[in-house]
Coordinates of C-alpha atoms in Angstrom, one line a residue:
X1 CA 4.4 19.3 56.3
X2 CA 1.0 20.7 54.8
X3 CA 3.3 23.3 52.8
X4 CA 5.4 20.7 51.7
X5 CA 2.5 18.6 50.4
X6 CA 1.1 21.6 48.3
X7 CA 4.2 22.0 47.1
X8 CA 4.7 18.4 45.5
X9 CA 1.1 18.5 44.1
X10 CA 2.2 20.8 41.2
X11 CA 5.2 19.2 40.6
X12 CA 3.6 15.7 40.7
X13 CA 0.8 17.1 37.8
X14 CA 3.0 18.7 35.6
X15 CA 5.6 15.2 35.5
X16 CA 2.1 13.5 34.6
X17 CA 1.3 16.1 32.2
X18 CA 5.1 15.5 31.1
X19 CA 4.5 11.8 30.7
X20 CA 1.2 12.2 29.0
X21 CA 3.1 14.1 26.4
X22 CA 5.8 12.1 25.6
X23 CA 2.8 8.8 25.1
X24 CA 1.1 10.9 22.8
X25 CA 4.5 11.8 20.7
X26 CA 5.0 8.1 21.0
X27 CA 1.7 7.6 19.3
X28 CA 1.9 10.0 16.7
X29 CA 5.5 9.4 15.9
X30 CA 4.3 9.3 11.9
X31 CA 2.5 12.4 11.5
X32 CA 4.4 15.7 10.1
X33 CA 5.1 17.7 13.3
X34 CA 5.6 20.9 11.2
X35 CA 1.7 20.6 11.3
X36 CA 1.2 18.7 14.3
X37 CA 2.1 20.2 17.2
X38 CA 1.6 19.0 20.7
X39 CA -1.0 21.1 21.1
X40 CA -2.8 19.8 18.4
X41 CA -2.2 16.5 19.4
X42 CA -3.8 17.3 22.5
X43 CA -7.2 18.5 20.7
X44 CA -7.1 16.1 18.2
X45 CA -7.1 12.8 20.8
X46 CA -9.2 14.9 23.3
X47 CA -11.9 15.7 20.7
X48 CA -12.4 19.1 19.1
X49 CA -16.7 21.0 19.6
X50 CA -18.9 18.7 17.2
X51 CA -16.0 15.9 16.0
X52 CA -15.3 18.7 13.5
X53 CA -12.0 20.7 12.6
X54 CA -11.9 24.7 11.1
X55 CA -9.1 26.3 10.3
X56 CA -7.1 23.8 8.0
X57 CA -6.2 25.1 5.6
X58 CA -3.5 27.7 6.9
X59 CA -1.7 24.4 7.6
X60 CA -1.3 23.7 4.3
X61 CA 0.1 26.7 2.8
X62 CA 2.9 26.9 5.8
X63 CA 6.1 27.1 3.9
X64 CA 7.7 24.2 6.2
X65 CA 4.8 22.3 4.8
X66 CA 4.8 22.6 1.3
X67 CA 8.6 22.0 1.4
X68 CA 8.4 18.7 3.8
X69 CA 5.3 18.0 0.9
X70 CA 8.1 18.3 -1.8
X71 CA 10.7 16.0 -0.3
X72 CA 8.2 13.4 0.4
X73 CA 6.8 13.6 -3.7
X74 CA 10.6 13.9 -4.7
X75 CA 11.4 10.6 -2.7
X76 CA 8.3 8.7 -4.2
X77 CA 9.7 9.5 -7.4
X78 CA 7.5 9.2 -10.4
X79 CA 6.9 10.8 -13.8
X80 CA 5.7 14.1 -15.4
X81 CA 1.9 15.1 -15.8
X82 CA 0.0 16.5 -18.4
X83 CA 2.1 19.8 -17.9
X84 CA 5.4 17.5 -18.9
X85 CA 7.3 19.2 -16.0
X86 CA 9.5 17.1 -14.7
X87 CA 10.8 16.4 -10.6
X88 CA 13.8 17.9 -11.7
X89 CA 12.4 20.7 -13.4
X90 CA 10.6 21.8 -10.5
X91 CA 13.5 21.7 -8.5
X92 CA 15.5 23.3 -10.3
X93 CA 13.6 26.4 -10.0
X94 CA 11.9 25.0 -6.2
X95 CA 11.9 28.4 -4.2
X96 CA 9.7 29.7 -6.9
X97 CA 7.8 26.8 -7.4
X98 CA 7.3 26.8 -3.9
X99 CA 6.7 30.1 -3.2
X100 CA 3.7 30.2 -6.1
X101 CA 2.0 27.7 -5.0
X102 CA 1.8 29.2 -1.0
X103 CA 0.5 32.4 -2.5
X104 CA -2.4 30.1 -4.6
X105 CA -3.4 28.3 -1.8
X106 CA -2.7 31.8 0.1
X107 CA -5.2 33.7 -1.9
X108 CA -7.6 31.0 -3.5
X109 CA -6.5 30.9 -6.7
X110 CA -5.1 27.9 -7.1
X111 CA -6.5 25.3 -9.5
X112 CA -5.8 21.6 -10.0
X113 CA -4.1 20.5 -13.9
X114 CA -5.7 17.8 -15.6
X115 CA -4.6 14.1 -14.6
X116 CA -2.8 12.3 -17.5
X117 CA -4.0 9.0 -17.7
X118 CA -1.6 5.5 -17.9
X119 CA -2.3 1.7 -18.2
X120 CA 0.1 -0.1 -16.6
X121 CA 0.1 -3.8 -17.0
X122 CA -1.5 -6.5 -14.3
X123 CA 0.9 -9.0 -13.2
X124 CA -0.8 -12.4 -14.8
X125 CA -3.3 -10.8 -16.7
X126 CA -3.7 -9.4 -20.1
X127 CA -5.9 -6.8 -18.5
X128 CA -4.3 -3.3 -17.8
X129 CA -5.1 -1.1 -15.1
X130 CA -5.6 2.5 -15.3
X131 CA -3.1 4.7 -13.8
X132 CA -3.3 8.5 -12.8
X133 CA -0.4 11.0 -13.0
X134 CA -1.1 14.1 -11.5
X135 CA 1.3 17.1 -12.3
X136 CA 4.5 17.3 -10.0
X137 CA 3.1 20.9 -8.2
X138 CA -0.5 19.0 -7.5
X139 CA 1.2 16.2 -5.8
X140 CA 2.9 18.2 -3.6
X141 CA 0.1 20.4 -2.4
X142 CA -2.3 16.8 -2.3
X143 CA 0.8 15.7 0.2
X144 CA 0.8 19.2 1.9
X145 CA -3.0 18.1 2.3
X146 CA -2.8 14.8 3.4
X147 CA -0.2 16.0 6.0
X148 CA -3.0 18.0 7.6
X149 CA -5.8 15.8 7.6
X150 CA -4.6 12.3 7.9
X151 CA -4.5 12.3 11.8
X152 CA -8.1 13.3 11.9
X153 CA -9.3 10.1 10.0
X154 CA -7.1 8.0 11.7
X155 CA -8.2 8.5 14.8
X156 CA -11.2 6.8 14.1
X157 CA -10.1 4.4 11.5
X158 CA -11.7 0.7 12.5
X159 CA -8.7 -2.0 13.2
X160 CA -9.9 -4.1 10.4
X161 CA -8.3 -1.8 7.7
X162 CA -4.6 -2.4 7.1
X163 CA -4.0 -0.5 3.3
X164 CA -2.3 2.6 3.1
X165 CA -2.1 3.5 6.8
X166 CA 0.6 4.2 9.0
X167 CA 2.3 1.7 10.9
X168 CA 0.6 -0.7 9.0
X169 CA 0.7 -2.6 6.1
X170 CA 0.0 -5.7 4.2
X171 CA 2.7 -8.3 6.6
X172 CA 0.0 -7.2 9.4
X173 CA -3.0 -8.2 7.7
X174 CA -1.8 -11.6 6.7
X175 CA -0.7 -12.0 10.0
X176 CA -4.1 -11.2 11.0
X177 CA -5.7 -13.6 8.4
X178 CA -3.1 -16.4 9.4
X179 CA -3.9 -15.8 13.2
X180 CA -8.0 -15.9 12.5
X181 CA -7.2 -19.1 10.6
X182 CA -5.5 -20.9 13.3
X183 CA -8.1 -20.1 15.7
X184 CA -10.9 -22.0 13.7
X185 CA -12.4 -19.3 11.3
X186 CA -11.9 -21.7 8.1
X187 CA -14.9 -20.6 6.4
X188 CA -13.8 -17.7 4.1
X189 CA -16.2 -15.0 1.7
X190 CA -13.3 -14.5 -0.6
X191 CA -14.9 -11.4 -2.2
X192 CA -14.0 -8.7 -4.7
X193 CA -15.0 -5.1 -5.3
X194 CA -15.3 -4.5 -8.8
X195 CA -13.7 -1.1 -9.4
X196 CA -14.1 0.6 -5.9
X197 CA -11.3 3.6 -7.0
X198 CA -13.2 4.4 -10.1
X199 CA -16.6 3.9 -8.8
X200 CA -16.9 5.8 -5.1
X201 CA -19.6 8.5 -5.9
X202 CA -18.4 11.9 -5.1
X203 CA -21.5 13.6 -3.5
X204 CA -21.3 10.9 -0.6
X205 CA -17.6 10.9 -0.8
X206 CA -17.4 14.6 0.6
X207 CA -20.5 14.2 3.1
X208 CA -18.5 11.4 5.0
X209 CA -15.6 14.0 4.6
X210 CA -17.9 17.1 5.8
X211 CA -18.5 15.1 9.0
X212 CA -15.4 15.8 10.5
X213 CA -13.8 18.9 8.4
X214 CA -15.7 22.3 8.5
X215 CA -13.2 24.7 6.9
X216 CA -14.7 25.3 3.5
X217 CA -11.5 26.2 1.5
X218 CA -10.4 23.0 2.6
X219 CA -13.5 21.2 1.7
X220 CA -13.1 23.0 -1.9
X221 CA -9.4 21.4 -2.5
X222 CA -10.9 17.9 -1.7
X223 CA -13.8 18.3 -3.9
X224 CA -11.5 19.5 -6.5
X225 CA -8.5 16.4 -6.3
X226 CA -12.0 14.4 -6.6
X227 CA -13.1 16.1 -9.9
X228 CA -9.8 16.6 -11.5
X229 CA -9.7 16.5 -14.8
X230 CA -8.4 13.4 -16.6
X231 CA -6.4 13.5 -19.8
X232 CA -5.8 10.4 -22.4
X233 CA -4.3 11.3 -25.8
X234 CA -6.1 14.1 -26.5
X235 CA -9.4 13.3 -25.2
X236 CA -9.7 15.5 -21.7
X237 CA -13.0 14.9 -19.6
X238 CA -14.4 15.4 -16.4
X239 CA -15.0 12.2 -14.1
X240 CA -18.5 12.4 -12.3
X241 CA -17.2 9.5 -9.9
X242 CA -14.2 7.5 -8.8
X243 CA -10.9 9.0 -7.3
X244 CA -7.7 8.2 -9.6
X245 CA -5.3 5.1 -8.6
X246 CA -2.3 6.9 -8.7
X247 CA -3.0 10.0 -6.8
X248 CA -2.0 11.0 -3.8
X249 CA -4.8 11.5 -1.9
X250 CA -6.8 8.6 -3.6
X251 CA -5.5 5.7 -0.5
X252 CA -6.5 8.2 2.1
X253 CA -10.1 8.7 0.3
X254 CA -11.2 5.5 -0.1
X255 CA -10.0 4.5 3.4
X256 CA -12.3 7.2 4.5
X257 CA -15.5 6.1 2.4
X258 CA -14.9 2.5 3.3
X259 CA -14.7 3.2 7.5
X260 CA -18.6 3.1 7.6
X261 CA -18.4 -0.1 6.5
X262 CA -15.5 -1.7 8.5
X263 CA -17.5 -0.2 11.7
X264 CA -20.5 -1.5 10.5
X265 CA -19.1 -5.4 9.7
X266 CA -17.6 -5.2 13.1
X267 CA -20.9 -4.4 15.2
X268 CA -22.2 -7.2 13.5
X269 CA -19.9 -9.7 14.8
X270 CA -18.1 -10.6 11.4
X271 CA -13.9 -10.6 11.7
X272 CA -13.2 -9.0 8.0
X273 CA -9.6 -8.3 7.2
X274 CA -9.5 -5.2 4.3
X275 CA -6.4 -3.9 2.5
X276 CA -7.8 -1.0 0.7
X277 CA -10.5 -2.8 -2.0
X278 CA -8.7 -6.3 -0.9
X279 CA -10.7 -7.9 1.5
X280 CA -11.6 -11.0 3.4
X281 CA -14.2 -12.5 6.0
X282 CA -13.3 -15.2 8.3
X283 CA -15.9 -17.4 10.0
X284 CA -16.6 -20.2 12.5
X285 CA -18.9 -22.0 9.6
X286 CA -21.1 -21.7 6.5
X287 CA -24.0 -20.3 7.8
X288 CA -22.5 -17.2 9.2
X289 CA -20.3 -17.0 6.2
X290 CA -24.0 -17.0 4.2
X291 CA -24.8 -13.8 6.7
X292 CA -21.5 -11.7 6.2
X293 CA -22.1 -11.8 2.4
X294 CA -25.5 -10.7 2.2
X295 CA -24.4 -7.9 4.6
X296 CA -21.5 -7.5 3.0
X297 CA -23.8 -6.7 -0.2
X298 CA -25.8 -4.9 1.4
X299 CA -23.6 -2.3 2.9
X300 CA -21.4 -1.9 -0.4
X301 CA -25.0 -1.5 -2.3
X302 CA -25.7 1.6 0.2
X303 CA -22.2 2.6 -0.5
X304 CA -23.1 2.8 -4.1
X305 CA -20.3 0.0 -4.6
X306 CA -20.5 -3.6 -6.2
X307 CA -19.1 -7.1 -5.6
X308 CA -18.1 -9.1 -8.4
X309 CA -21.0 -12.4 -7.8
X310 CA -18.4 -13.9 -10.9
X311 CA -15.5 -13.3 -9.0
X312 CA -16.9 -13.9 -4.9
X313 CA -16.9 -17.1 -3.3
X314 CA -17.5 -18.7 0.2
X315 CA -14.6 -21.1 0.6
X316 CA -14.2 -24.0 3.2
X317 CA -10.5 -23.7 3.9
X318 CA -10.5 -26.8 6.2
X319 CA -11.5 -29.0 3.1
X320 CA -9.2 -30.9 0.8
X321 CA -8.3 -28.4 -2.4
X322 CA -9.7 -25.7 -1.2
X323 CA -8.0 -22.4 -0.9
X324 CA -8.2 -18.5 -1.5
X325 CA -5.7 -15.7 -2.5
X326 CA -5.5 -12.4 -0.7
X327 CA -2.6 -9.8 -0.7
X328 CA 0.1 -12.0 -3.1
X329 CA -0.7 -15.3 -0.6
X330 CA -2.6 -18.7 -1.8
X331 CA -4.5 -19.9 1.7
X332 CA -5.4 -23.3 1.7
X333 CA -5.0 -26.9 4.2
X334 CA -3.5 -24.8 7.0
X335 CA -0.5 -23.3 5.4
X336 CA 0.2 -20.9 2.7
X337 CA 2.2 -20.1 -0.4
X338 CA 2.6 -17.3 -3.2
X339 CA 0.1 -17.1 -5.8
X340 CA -0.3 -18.3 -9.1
X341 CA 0.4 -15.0 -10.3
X342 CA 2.7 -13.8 -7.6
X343 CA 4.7 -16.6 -8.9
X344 CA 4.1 -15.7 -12.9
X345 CA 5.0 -12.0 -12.1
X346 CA 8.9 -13.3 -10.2
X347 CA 10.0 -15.4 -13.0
X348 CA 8.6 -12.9 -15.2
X349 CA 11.1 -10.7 -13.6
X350 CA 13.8 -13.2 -13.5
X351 CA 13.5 -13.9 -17.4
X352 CA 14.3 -10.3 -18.1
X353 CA 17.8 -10.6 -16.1
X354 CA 18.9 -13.6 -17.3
X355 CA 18.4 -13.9 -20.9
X356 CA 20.8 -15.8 -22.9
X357 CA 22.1 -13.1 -24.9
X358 CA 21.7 -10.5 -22.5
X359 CA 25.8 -9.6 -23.0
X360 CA 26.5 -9.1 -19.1
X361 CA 28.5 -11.3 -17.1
X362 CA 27.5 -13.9 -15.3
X363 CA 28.4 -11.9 -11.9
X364 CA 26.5 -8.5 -13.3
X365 CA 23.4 -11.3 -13.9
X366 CA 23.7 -12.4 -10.7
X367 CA 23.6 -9.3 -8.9
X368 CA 20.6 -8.6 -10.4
X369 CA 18.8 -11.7 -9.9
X370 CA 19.7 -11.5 -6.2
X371 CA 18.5 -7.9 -5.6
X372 CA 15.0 -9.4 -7.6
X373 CA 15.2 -12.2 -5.0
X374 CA 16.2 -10.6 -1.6
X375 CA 13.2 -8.6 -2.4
X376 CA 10.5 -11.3 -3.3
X377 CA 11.8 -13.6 0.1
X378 CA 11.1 -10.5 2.0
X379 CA 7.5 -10.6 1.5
X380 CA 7.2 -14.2 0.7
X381 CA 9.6 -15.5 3.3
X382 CA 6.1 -17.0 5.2
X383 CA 5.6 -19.4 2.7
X384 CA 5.2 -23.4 3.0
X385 CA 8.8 -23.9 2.2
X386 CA 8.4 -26.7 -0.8
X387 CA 8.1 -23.6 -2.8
X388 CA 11.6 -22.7 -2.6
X389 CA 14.1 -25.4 -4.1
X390 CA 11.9 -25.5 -6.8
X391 CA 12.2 -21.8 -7.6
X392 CA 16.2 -22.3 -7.1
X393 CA 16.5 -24.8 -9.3
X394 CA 14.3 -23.4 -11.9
X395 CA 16.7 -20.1 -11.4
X396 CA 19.9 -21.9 -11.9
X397 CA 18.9 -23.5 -15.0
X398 CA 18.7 -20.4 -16.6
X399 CA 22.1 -19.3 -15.2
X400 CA 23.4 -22.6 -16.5
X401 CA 21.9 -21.7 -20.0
X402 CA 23.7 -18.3 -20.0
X403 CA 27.1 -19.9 -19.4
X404 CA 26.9 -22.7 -22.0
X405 CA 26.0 -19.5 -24.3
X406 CA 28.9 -18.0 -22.8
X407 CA 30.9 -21.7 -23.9
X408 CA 29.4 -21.0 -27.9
X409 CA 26.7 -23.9 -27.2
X410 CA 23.4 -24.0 -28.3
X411 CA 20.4 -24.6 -26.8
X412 CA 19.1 -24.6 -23.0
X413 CA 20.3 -26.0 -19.9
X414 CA 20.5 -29.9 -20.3
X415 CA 21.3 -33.3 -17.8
X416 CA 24.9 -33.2 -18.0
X417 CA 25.5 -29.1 -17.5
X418 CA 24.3 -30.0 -13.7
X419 CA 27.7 -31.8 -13.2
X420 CA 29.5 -29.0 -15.4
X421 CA 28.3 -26.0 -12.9
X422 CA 27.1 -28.2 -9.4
X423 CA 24.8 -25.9 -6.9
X424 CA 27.8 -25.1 -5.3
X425 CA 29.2 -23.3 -8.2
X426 CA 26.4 -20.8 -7.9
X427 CA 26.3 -20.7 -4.2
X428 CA 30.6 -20.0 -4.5
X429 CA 29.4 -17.0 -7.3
X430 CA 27.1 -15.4 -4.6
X431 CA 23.5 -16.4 -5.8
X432 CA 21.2 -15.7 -3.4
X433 CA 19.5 -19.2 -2.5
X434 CA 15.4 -18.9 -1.6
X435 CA 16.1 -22.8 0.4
X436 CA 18.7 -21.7 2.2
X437 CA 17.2 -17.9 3.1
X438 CA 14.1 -19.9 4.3
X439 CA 15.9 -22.7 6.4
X440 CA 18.0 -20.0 7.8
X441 CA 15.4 -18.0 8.6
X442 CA 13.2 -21.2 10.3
X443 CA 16.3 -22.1 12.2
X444 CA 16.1 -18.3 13.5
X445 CA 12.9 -18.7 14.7

């Protein structure tokens, strides 16, 4: 019996070694296992000397990685850089592409391209926002990179962070919000960073980096996606701060400069909800909403950062009228609905497909409409749902302009057109209905 109980011993550590294995792949389902193997899963949630990695940057250059680097950049789409080579163009010659950027990394020698810079327009604002496009081949080694050190940062990533991480996202941070809401915390510091990407310093950037990544050539391709070049027209600079909305690794960056300061809200007792330079604090009343602003300020002041004093408010979402926005929703009087400009931006949308003389078929337009719809209920499908049979009757008013266009009359959608072309009409042609998606989806529930 004593030989027969040595016997099961082994067997009994290795099926727990077994198990421990398969919890960990479990976990780290979203990483890229062409760079992280089991083994390195082991080190990487058992610690490696000093909380800091070496030896990175052979990872990067792997040709499985560079090419899992290219499918993700080709899937995310997007234009040409300041080199005007297009995602097709690189594929089309991809094995050399490919194969000269491993020996660049390889070797040393490669160097980032200038960024072209982009202003895209803000939905409900006249503003524009600035928008980076780096060159096809430096996305693909910043995803190569972001492949290798993601895991490390996320490991000790604070739970109050939701923006740009895996398994995570926007739907869990409102939940969160709505959750904290329920629970009491009514009094709100609606706050707002003004222009964290372009304003993290670069010299503190890499220290918070150096803290847990030791392998200098590594270090040096972080320090250089920091300092890319950036070109407009024909102006080309240098920028001495900021990392570019539009790159790759930018998320990942500022997730990383911005930990300190989730850990640091948290040991102070505040509950603070951040989507990447989106954030909120929820309290139990004024006074400590008074205390998680002025350390708010104070941490984004040693961060080098600034909050908006025009555009940062304590709210009191308990009282009548007031409310706050945060991540598309309008909070306010226990329930929520899209935004002013969440709302601006959809029928902004909806006015391009459904234009009077746009020449398509009614069908054609509403197959459009409905792919702009299924969409929009998606992530708005958590609403207070007056919102909706407003939206769908504001929708097929417009449809019922098209067809008395398509009839050779004038003018928009009138009283008697409603009896012409009923709700059913629409609902027999296939439009997607917001009031019916919603009480569908209640009735579900």
């Amino acid at each position: 019996m004593k030989a027969s109980r040595n016997e099961e011993g082994p067997a009994e550590v290795l099926q727990e070694a077994k198990q421990a294995g398969e919890t960990r792949r479990q976990k780290w389902a979203w990483v890229e296992r062409t760079v992280w193997t089991d083994r390195m899963l082991e080190a990487l949630e058992q610690g490696v000397k000093g909380g800091v990695w070496f030896s990175l940057i052979d990872k990067v250059y792997r040709p499985e990685t560079l090419r899992r680097a290219w499918q993700k950049v080709k899937a995310n789409k997007g234009g040409a850089g300041t080199d005007h080579q297009t995602l097709e163009e690189f594929e089309g010659e991809l094995e050399q592409n490919l194969n000269k950027l491993q020996e660049e990394l390889r070797t040393g020698s490669y160097q980032t391209r200038p960024i072209l810079r982009v202003y895209i327009e803000k939905p409900g604002s006249r503003d524009k926002r600035p928008l980076g496009i780096p060159c096809v081949r430096d996305r693909v080694v910043q995803s190569a990179v972001r492949f290798v050190v993601e895991p490390i940062f996320e490991r000790i990533f604070h739970p109050q962070s939701y923006g740009f991480r895996p398994e995570r996202g926007g739907k869990d941070a409102l939940r969160e919000v709505d959750r904290l809401l329920k629970a009491g915390y009514t009094w709100v510091v609606d706050a707002d960073l003004e222009n964290c990407f372009g304003s993290i310093p670069h010299e503190p950037m890499l220290r918070e980096i150096k803290q847990h990544i030791g392998d200098g050539r590594m270090l040096g391709l972080l320090e250089a996606f920091l300092k890319q070049g950036i070109m407009e027209g024909l102006a080309q600079w240098t920028p001495e701060e900021g990392t570019p909305q539009g790159a790759v690794m930018s998320p990942l960056m500022a997730n990383i400069y911005l930990n300190s300061v989730d850990g640091a809200m948290a040991t102070a007792g505040y509950r603070m909800v951040r989507y990447a330079d989106d954030f909120v604090i929820l309290c139990g009343s004024r006074e400590e909403a008074e205390g998680a602003l002025i350390q708010m300020q104070g941490q984004m002041t040693e961060k080098g950062l600034r909050i908006n004093p025009d555009k940062t408010r304590l709210v009191d979402v308990g009282a009548p009228g007031q409310g706050f926005d945060f991540l598309g929703y309008h909070f306010e009087g226990g329930t929520r609905w899209p935004r002013s400009k969440s709302l601006k931006k959809l029928k902004g949308a909806i006015r391009k497909e459904t234009g009077r003389s746009n020449g398509h078929s009614l069908e054609c337009t509403i197959a459009k409409v409905n792919g702009t719809l299924r969409g929009w209920f998606e992530y708005f499908k958590h609403s207070n749902g007056r919102i909706f049979p407003r939206l769908d009757q504001w929708i097929r008013r417009r449809l019922r302009s098209i067809l008395r266009r398509h009839h050779r009359q004038k003018g928009i959608s009138r009283g008697y057109d409603h009896y012409r072309w009923p709700n059913r009409y629409f609902r027999a042609a296939g439009l997607f209905s917001l009031e019916d998606a919603h009480r569908a989806l209640l009735q579900s529930s």
